[in-house]
XYZ file of C-alpha atoms in Angstrom:
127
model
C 6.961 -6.237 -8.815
C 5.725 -8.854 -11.391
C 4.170 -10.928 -8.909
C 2.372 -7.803 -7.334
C 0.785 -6.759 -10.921
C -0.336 -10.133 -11.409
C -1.979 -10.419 -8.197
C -3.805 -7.055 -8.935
C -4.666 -8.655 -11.592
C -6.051 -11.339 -10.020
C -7.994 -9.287 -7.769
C -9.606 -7.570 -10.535
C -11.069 -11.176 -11.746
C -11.994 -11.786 -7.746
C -13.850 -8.476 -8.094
C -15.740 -9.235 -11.206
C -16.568 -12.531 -9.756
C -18.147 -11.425 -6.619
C -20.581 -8.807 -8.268
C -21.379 -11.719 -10.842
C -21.911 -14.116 -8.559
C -21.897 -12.761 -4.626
C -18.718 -15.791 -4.471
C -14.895 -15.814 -4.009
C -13.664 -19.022 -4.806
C -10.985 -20.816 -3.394
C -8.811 -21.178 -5.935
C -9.023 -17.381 -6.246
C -7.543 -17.059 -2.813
C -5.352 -19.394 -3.233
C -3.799 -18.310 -6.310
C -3.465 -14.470 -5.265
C -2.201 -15.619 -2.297
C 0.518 -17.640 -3.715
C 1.273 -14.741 -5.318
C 1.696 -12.408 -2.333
C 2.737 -14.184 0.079
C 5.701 -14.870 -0.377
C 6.569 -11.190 -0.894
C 4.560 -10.007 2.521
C 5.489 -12.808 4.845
C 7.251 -10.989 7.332
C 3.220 -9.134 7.655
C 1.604 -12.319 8.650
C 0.712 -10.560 12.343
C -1.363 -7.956 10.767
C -2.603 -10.425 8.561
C -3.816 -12.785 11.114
C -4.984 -9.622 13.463
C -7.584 -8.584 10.092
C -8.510 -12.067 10.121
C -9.772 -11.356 13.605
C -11.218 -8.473 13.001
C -13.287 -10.073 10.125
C -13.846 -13.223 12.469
C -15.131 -10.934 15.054
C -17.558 -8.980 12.775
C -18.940 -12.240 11.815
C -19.763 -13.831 15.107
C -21.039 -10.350 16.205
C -23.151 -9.853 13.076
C -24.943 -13.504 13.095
C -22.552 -14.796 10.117
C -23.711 -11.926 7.443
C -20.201 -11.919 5.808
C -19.186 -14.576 3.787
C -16.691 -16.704 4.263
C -14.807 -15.901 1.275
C -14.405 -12.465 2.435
C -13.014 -13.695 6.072
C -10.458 -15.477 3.792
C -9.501 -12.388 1.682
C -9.195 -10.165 4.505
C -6.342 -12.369 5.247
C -4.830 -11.963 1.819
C -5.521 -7.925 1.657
C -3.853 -7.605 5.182
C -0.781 -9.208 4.493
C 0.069 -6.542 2.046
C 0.169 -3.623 4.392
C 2.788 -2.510 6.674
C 1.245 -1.451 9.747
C -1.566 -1.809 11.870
C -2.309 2.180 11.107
C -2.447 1.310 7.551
C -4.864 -1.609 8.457
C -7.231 0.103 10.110
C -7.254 3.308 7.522
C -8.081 0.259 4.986
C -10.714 -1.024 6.911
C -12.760 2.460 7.763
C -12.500 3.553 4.015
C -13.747 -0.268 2.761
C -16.716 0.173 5.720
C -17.069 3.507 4.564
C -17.540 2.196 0.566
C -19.549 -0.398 1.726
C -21.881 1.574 3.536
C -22.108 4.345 1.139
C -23.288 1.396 -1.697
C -25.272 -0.182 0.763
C -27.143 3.345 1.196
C -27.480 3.422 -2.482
C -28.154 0.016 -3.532
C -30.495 -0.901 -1.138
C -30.101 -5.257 -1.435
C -30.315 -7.862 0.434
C -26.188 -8.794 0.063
C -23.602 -6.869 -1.016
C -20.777 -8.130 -2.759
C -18.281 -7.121 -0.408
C -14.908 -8.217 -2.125
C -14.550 -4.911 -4.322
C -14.631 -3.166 -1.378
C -12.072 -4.644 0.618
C -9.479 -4.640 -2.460
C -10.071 -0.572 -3.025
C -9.915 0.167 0.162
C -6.786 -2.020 0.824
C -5.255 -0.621 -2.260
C -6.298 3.118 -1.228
C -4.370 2.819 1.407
C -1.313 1.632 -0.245
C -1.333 4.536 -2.708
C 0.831 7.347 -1.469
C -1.422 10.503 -1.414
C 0.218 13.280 -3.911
């Protein structure tokens, strides 16, 4: 439970970091990954089948997502269960992202605080 709080945590400073700077660093990933990890191994399917996904996006889409992001997708799949939960987290982040996209019409988007609400959304039991 610690290390999952601390790796929310984390997230929070990846999150603040890619609207500052439109970057996830490495040692982000690596350090929230640490984290989770070892916690979520037994999901490293789904996490490797997001990584796809993201992979795929990318070659489709002429590289327009960072690579940073293709690396956190990784990370954020790992933590769910099921590949239902992973594809409710990816329509709502696409969803967000669109939606600011719409709003805040820019050139990039930092993409990172979408993929952690979205992931987290979807962990959160609805009441």
């Amino acid at each position: 439970m610690l290390l999952e709080i601390l790796a929310f945590i984390w997230f929070i400073r990846i999150v603040i970091h890619d609207i500052q700077n439109h970057l996830i660093r490495n040692i982000d990933l690596l350090v929230v990954g640490t984290l989770l990890v070892p916690g979520h191994f037994m999901n490293w399917k789904i996490g490797c089948f997001g990584l796809g996904i993201y992979l795929l996006i990318n070659l489709v889409s002429g590289s327009k997502i960072g690579y940073g992001d293709i690396k956190l997708s990784f990370i954020c799949s790992i933590t769910l269960a099921t590949i239902n939960e992973l594809s409710i987290a990816l329509t709502s982040t696409w969803i967000l992202a669109g939606l600011f996209a719409l709003t805040q019409p820019r050139r990039s988007i930092p993409f990172a605080p979408f993929m952690i609400i979205g992931t987290y959304s979807t962990k959160i039991p609805l009441l």
